Coordinates of C-alpha atoms and ligand atoms in Angstrom, one line a residue:
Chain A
X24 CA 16.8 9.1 -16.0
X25 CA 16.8 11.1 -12.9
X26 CA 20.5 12.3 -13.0
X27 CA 19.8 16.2 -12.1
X28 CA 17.7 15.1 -9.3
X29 CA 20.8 12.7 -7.9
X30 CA 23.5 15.8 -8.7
X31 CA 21.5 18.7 -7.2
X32 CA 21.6 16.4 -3.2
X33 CA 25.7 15.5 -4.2
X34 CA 26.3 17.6 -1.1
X35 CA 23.9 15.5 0.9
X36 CA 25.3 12.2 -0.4
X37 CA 28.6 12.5 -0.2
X38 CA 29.2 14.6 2.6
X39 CA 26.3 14.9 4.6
X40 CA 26.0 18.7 4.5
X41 CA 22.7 19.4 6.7
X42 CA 21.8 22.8 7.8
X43 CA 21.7 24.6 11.5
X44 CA 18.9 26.4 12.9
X45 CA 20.5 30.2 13.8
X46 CA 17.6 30.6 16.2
X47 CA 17.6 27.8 19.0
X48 CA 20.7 25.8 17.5
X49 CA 19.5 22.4 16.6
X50 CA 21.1 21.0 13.7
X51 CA 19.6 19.7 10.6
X52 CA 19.5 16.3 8.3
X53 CA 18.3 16.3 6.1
X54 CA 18.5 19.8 5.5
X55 CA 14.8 21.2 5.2
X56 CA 15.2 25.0 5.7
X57 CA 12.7 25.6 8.0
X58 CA 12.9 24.2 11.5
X59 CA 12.0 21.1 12.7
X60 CA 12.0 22.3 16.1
X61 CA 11.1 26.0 16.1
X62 CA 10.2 26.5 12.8
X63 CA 12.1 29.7 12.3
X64 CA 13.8 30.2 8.7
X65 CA 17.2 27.3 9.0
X66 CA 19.7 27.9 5.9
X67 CA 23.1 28.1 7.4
X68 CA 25.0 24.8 6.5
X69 CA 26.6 22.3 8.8
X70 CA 28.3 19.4 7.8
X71 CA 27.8 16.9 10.2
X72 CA 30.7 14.3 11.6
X73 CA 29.6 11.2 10.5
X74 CA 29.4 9.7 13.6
X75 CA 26.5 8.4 15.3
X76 CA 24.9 5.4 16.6
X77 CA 22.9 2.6 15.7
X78 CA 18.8 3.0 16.5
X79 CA 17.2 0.4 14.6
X80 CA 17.5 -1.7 11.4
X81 CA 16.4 -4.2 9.0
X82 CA 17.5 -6.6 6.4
X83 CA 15.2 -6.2 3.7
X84 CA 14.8 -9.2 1.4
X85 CA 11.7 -8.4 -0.9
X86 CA 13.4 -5.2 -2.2
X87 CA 12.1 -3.0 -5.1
X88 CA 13.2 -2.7 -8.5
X89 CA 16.9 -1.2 -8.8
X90 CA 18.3 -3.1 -5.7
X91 CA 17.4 -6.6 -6.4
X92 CA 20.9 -7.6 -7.2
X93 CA 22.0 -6.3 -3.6
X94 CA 18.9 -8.1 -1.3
X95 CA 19.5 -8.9 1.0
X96 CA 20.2 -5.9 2.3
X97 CA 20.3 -4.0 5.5
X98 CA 18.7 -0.8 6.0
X99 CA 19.6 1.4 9.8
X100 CA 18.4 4.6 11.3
X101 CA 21.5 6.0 12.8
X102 CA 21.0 8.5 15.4
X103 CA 24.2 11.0 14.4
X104 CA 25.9 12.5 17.7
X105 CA 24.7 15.9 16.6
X106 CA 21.0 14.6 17.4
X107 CA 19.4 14.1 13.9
X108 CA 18.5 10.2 12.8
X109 CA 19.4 9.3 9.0
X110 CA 18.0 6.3 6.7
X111 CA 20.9 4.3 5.5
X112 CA 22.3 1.1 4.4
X113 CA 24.9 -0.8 6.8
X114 CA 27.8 -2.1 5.2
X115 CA 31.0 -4.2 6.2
X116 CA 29.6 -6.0 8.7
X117 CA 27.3 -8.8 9.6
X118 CA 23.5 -8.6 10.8
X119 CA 24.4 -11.1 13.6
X120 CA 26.8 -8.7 14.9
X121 CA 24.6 -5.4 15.1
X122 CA 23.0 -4.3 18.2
X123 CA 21.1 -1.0 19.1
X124 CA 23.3 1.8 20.6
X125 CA 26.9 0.0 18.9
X126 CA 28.8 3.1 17.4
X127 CA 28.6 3.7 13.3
X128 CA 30.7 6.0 10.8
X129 CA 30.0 7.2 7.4
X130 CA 31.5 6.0 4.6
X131 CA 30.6 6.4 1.1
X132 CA 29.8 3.6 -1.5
X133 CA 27.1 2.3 -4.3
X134 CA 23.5 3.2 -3.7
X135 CA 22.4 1.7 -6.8
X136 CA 22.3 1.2 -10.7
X137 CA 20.0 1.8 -13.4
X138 CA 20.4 -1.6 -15.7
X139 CA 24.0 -2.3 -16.8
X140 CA 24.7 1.3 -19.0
X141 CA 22.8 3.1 -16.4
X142 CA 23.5 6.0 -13.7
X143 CA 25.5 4.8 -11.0
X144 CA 24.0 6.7 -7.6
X145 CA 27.3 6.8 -5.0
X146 CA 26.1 8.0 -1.2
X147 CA 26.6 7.8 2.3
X148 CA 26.1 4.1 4.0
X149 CA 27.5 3.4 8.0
X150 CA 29.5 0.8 9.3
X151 CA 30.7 -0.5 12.8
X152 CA 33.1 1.0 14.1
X153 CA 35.7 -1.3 15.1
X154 CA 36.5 -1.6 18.6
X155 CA 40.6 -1.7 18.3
X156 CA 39.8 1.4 15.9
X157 CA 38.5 3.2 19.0
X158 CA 41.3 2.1 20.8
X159 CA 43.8 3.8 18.3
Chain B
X18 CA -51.1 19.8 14.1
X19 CA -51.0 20.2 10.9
X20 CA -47.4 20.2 8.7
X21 CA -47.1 23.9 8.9
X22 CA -48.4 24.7 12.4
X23 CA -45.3 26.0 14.4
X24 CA -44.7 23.9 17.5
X25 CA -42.0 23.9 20.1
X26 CA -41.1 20.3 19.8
X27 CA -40.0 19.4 16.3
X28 CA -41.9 17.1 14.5
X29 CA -41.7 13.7 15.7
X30 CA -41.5 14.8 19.4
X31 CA -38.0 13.2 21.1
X32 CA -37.3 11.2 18.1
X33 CA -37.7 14.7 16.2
X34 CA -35.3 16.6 18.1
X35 CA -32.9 13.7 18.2
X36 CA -33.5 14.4 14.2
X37 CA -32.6 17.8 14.0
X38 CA -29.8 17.3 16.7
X39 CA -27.7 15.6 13.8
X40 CA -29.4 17.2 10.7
X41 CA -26.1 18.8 9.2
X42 CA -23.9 15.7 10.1
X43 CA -23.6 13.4 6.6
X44 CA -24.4 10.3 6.3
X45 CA -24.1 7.0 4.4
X46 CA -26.8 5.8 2.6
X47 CA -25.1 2.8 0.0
X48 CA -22.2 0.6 0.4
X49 CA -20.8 -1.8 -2.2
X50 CA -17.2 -3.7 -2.3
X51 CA -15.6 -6.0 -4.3
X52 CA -13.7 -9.4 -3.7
X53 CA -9.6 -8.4 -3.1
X54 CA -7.4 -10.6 -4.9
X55 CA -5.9 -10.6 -7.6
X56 CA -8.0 -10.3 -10.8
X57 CA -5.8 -10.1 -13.8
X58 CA -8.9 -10.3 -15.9
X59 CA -10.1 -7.3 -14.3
X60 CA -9.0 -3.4 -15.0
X61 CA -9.1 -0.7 -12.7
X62 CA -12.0 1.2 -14.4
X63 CA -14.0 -2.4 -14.2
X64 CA -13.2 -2.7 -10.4
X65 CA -14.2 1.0 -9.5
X66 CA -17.3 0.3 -11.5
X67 CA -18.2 -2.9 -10.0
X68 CA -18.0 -1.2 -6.3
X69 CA -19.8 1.9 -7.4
X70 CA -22.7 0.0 -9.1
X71 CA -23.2 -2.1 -5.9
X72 CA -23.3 0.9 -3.9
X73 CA -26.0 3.1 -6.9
X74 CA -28.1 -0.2 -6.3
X75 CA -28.1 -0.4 -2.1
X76 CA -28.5 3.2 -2.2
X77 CA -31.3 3.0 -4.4
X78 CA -30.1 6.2 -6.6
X79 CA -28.9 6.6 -9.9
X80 CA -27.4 10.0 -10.0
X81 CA -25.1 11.5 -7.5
X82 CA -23.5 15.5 -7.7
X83 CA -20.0 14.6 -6.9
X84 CA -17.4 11.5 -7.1
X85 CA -14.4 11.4 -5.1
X86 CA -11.5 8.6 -6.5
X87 CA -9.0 7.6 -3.6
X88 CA -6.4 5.9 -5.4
X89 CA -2.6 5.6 -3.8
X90 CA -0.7 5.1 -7.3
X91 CA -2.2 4.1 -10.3
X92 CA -0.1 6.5 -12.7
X93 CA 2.7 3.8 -12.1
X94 CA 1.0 1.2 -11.7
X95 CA -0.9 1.0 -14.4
X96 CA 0.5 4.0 -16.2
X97 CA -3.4 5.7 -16.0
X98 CA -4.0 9.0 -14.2
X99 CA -7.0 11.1 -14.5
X100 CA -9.3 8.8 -12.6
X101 CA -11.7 11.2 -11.9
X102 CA -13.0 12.1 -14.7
X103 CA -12.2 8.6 -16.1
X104 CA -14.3 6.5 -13.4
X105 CA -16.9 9.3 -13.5
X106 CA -17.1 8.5 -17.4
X107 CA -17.4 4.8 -16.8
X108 CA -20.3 5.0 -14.5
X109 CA -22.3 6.8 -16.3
X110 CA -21.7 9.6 -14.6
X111 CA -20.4 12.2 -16.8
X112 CA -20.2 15.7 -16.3
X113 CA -20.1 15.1 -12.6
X114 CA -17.3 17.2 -10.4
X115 CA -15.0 14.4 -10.2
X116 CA -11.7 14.2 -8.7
X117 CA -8.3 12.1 -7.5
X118 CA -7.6 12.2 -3.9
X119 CA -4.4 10.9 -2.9
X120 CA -2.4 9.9 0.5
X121 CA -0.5 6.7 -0.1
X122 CA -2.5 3.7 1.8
X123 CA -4.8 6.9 3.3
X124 CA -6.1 7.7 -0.1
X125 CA -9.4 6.5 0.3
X126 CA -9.6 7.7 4.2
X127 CA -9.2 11.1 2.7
X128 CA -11.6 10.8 -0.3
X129 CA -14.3 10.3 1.9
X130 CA -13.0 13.3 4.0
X131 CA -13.2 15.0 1.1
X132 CA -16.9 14.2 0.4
X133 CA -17.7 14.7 3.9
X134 CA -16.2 18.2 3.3
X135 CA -18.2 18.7 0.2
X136 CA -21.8 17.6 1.7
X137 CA -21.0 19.8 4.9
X138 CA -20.5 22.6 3.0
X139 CA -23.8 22.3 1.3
X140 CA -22.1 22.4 -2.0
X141 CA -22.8 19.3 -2.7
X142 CA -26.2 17.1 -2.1
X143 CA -25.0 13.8 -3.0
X144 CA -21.6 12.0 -3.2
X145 CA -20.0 9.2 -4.1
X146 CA -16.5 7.7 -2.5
X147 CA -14.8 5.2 -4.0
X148 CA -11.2 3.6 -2.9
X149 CA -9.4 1.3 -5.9
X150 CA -6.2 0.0 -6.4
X151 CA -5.1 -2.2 -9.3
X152 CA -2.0 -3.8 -7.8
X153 CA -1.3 -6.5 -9.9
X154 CA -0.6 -4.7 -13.9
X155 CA 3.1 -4.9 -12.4
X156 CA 4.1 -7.4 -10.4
X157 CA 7.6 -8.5 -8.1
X158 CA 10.4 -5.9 -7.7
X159 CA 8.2 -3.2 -9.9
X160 CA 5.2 -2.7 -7.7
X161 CA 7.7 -2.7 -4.8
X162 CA 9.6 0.0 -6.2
X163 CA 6.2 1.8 -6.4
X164 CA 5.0 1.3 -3.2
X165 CA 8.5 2.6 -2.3
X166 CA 7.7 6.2 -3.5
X167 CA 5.2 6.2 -0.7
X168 CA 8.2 7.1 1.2
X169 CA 10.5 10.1 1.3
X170 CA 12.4 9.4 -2.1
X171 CA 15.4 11.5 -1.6
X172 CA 16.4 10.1 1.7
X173 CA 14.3 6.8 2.0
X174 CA 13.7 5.0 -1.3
X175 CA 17.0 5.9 -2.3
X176 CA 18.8 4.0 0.2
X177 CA 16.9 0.7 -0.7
X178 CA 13.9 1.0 2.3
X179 CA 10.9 -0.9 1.3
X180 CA 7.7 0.1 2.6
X181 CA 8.0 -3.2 4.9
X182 CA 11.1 -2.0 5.9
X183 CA 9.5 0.8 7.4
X184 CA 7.8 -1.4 9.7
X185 CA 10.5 -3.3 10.3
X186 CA 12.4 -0.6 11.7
X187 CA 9.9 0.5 14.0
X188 CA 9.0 -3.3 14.7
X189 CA 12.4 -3.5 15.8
X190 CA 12.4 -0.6 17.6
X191 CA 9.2 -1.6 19.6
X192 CA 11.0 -4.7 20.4
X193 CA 13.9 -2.9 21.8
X194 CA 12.4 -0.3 24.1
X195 CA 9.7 -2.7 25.6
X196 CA 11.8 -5.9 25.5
X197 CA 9.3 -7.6 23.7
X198 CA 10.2 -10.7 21.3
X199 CA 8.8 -11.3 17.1
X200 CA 6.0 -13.9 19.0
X201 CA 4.4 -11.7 21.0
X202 CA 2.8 -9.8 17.4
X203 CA 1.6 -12.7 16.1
X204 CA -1.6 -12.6 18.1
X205 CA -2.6 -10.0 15.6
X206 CA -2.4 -12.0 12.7
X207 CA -4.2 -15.1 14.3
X208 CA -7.1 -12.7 15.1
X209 CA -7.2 -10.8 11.8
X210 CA -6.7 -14.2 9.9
X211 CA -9.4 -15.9 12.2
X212 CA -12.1 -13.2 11.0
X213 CA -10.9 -13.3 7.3
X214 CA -11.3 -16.9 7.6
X215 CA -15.8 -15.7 7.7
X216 CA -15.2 -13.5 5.4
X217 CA -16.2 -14.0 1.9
X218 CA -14.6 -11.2 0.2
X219 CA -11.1 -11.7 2.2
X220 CA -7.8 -12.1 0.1
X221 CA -6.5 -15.0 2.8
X222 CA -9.3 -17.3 4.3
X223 CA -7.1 -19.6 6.2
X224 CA -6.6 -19.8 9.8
X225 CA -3.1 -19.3 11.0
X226 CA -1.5 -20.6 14.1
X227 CA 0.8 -18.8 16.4
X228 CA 3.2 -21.6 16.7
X229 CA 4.4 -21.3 13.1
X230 CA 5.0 -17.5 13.0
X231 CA 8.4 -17.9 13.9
X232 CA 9.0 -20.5 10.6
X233 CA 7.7 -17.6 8.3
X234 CA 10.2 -16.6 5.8
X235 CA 11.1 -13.0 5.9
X236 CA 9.9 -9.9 4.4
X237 CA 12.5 -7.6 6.0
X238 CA 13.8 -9.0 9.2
X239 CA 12.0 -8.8 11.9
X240 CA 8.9 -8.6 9.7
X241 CA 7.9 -11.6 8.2
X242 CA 5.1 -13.0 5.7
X243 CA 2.9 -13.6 9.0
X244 CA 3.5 -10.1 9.8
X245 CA 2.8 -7.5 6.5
X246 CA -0.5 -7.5 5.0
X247 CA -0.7 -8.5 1.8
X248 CA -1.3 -6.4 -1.5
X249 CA -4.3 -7.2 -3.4
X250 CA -6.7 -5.9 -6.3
X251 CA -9.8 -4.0 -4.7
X252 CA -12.2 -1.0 -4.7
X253 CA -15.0 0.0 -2.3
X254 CA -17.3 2.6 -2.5
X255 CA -20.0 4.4 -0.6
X256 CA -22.7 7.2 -1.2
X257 CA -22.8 9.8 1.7
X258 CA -25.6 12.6 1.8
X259 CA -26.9 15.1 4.7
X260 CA -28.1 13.2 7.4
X261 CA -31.5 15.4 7.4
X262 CA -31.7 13.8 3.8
X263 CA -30.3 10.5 4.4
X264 CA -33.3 9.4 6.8
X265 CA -36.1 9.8 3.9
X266 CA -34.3 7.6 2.0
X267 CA -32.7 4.8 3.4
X268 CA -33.9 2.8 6.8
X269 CA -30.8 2.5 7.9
X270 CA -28.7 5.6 7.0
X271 CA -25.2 5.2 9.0
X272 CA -24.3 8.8 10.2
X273 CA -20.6 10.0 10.2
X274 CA -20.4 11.5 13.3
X275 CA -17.0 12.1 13.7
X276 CA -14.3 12.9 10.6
X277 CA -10.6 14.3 10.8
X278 CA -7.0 13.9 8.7
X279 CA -3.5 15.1 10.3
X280 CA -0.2 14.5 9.1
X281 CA 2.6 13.8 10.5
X282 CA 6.4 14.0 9.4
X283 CA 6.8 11.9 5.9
X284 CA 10.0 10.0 6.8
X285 CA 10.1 8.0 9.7
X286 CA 14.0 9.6 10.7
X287 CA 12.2 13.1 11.1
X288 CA 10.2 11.7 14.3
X289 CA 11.4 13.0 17.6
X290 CA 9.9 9.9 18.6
X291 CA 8.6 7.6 16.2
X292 CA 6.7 5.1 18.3
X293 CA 4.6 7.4 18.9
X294 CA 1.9 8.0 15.7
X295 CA 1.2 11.6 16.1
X296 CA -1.1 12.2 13.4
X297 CA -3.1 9.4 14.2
X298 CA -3.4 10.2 18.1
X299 CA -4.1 13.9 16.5
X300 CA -7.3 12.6 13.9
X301 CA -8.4 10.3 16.6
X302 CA -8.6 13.0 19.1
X303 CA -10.3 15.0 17.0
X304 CA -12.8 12.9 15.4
X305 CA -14.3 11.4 19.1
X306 CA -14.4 15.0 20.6
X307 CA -16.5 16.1 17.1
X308 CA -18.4 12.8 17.8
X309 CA -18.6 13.1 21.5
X310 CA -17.9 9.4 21.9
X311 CA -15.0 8.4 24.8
X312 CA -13.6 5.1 24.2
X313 CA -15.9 2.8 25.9
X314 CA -18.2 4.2 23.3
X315 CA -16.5 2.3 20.8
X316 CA -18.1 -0.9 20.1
X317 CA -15.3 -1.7 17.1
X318 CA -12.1 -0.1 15.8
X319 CA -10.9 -1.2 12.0
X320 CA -7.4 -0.1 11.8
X321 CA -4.4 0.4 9.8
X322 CA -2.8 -3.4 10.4
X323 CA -0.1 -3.1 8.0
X324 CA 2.2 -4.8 9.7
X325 CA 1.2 -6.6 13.2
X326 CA 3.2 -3.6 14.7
X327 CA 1.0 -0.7 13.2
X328 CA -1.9 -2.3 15.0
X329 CA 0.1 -2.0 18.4
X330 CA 0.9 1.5 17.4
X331 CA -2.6 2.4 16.3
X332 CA -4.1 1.2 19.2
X333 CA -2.0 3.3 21.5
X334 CA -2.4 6.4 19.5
X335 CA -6.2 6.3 19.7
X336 CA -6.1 5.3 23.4
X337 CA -6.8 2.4 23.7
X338 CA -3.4 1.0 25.5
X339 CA -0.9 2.7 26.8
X340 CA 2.4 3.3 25.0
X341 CA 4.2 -0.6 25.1
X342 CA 0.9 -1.8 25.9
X343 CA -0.6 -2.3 22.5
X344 CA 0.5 -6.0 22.0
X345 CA -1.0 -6.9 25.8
X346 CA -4.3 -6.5 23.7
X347 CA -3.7 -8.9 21.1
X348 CA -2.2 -11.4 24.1
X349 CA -5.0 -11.3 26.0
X350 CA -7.7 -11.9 23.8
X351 CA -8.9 -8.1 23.5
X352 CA -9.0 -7.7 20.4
X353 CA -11.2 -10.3 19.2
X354 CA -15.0 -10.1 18.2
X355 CA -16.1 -10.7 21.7
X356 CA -13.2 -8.5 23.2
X357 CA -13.6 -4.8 24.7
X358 CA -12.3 -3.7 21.5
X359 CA -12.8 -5.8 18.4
X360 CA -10.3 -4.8 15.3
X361 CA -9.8 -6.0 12.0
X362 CA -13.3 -7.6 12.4
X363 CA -13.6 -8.9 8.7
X364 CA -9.7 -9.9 8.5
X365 CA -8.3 -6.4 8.4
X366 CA -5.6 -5.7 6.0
X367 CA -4.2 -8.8 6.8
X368 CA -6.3 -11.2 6.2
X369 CA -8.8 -8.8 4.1
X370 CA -5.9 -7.8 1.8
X371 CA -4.6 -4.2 1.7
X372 CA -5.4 -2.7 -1.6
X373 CA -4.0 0.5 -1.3
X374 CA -5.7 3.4 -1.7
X375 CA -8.9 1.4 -1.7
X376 CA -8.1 -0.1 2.0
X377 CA -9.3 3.0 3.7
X378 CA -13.0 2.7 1.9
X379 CA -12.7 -1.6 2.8
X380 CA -12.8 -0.3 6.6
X381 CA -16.1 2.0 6.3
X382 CA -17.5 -0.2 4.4
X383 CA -17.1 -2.9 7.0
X384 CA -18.0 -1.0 10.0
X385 CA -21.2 0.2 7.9
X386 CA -22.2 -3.3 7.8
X387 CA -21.3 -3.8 11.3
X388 CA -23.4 -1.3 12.3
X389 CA -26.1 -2.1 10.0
X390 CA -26.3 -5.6 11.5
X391 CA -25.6 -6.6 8.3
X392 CA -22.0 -8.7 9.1
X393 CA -23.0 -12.6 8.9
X394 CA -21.0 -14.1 10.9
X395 CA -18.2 -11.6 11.5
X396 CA -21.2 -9.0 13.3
X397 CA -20.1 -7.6 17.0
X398 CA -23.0 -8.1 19.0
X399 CA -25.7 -5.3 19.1
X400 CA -22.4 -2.7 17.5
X401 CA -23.7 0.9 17.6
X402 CA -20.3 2.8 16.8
X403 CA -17.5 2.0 15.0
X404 CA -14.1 3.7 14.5
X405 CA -12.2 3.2 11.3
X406 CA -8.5 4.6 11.0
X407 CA -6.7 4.5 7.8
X408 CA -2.8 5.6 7.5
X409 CA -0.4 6.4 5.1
X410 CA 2.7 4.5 5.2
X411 CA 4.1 5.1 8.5
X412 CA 1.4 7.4 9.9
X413 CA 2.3 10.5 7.8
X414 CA -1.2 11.0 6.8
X415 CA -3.9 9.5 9.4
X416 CA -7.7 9.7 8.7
X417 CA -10.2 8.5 11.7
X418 CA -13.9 8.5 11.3
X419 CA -16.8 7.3 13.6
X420 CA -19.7 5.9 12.4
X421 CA -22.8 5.5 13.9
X422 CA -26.1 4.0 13.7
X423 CA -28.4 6.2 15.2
Ligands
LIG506 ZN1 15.1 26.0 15.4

């Protein structure tokens, strides 16, 4: 099993801890210590809102070995509103009801399960945000 | 004059100093493929075999100094690693330098680059390349899994993406910034399944129709079965020496006149803009300057057609169409063997079947023949250069070459 490889990103998963760049500012996810941008060392943490947007997606029906029992499934990038896009799955909602640019929050939930006595792997997925939500 | 009188003209006059112009490029001198399907009777040391042994023989040799293996997974798939000195054992070959070279689908793109490398050093004399991928020891939700750890595991795979899903979200995305609908791709399947259809060797012979796209069930929406290339058993192989050496001992030695690999970010989310291949614009760049070929040079261009949006995105990255523009190709006929730029000429990976890390060595193979004069009835009309591009996954590793026939 791959259970120190699932605890060592726990930071990641459950609260989307990313890093900020010190030197022009542009923050990080997932966190990769150097740069993306300017390349200069990036180790300071930021944990990000949660927030962001919907930029494309997928409902993925031939899905590999360990998801299976989920398919279909639906798979986003969500551009968060601190600039970095994340891989995720959509949840609580519909595929007829997404569209590109509607606003998504994080939530945590189920990634997956080794076999019935296996590791359960818990993460961040997105969901609509609702629109009376917004109004409150 | 004698041999050993010095003259200013090399020997041979113009066609002498046309010699020498290309002397330290490499060249191909043997090609050999085999069927892709899948061959459950068949393992992966018997399909690299029957390749390389169809290449020993059109090459005429025996005995080459070096063997280069581009395989994408076959640790998972069929629990072997080691193929380098395994293959090289099989062959006959042992005690050759023998190695794995591995970039997802690019694996065999990048063993040749490797070899290329390794003649151009002068290191090496002789070479031999060969792609393979056993797909089918696993089959269903396993080999998709595997496939899967092409991708970025911690922040991809993990999440459920599929390697089809990775098309479909830049399929999707396509669609949304050039307001383009699912039919508009499917002229890229009609062309590569048209050419596959003349193709002996091809995974998928039939002839598909772009009424009926819309009725094909789905892979991951918006990509569906008329839209990902299927995965099939396969190797391919080729020998490659100097060109100066080449020309003694074959008629028609196919010179690799231009040869590059850049990388891009591995996961698709890391892309400032993702539409946009990077790597491949990058190795395509590279290998026409090294080749000194602009694009009307290009007589044919086998490319990375994963999913019918790849080949949009391929064919913008090289040049060939403008960003958004890549589908007008397929639309309007351009793309087809008597088109301004014919792709997937033999059925691509399509039509052809993409065996993984053998796919790359399917293209050079195929524009080898193309530029032999040697492709029945799938041959482009008097083809002098030809441009294969072969990507890994979404584009994080790209490998152009440019062959040529004089
Ligand atoms: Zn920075």
């Amino acid at each position: 099993m791959e259970v120190s490889r699932h605890w060592r990103l726990q930071e990641q998963r459950y609260k989307l801890v990313g890093e900020t760049c010190d030197s022009c500012g542009v923050k990080l996810f997932p966190p990769r210590d150097v740069c993306l941008e300017c390349k200069a060392p990036a180790y300071a943490l930021y944990t990000f809102t949660g927030l962001g947007e919907l930029y494309s997606f997928t409902t993925i029906y031939d899905a590999p070995a360990g998801f299976e029992h989920s398919a279909p499934y639906t798979v986003a990038l969500v551009k968060l509103e601190e600039g970095p896009i994340v891989t995720a799955q959509l949840t609580d909602m519909d595929e007829s009801e997404l569209s590109i640019g509607m606003p998504l929050e994080m939530v945590t939930r189920k990634l997956r399960t080794d076999g019935d006595e296996g590791m359960i792997v818990y993460g961040y997925k997105f969901r609509p945000i609702f629109s009376q939500q917004v109004a409150n | 004059m004698g041999e050993g009188t010095r003259s200013p003209l090399p020997k041979g006059g113009v066609k002498g100093r046309e010699r020498n112009k290309h002397m330290n490029d490499v060249s191909i001198i043997g090609i050999g493929q085999t069927e892709v399907k899948e061959m459950w009777s068949t393992s992966i040391r018997h399909l690299a075999w029957y390749a390389i042994e169809a290449a020993l023989d059109d090459a005429h040799v025996s005995q080459v100094d070096a063997l280069f293996v581009g395989n994408m997974a076959a640790g998972q798939l069929s629990n072997q690693m080691h193929l380098g000195a395994l293959v090289a054992d099989f062959a006959g070959l042992r005690g050759i330098e023998a190695v794995t070279v591995e970039a997802a689908d690019a694996s065999g793109g990048a063993a040749l680059r490797q070899a290329v490398l390794a003649v151009k050093s002068g290191l090496v004399e002789t070479a031999l390349v060969v792609g393979v991928e056993k797909m089918t020891d696993q089959v269903g939700s396993s080999v998709t899994a595997v496939l899967s750890s092409t991708l970025d595991a911690d922040y991809e795979a993990i999440h459920g993406l599929t390697v089809a899903g990775m098309g479909a979200l830049l399929m999707r995305r396509y669609m949304h910034e050039y307001g383009i609908g699912v039919e508009e791709f499917a002229h890229f399947s009609v062309n590569a399944h048209a050419n596959g259809a003349d193709n002996p060797l091809a995974m998928f012979r039939n002839r598909i129709k772009a009424e009926r796209f819309g009725s094909a069930p789905p892979v991951a929406t918006p990509v569906n079965l008329f839209d990902a290339a299927p995965s099939g058993d396969g190797a391919a192989a080729v020998i490659v020496t100097s060109h100066e050496r080449a020309q003694d001992m074959v008629s028609q030695p196919i010179r690799i006149a231009g040869s590059a690999l850049a990388t891009d970010t591995l996961a698709l989310h890391d892309r400032k803009n993702m539409l946009h291949l990077r790597a491949a614009e990058l190795s395509a760049q590279k290998a026409m300057a090294a080749a000194g070929v602009s694009h009307d040079d290009i007589d044919l261009f086998e490319l990375h057609d994963s999913f019918t949006v790849m080949a949009a995105l391929s064919l913008e990255a090289a040049g060939f169409a403008a960003a958004g523009e890549g589908w007008q190709l397929a639309r309007d006929g351009a793309i087809g063997r008597n088109g301004r730029i014919p792709i997937s000429t033999f059925g691509g990976l399509k039509a052809r079947g993409n065996p993984g890390g053998a796919t790359g060595m399917y293209q050079i193979v195929e524009v080898a023949r193309q530029l032999r004069g040697q492709a029945g009835d799938n041959q482009i009309p008097d083809a002098k250069i030809g441009m294969a591009q072969n990507l890994g996954g979404s584009g994080a590793t790209a490998v152009t070459h440019i062959l040529s026939n004089r």
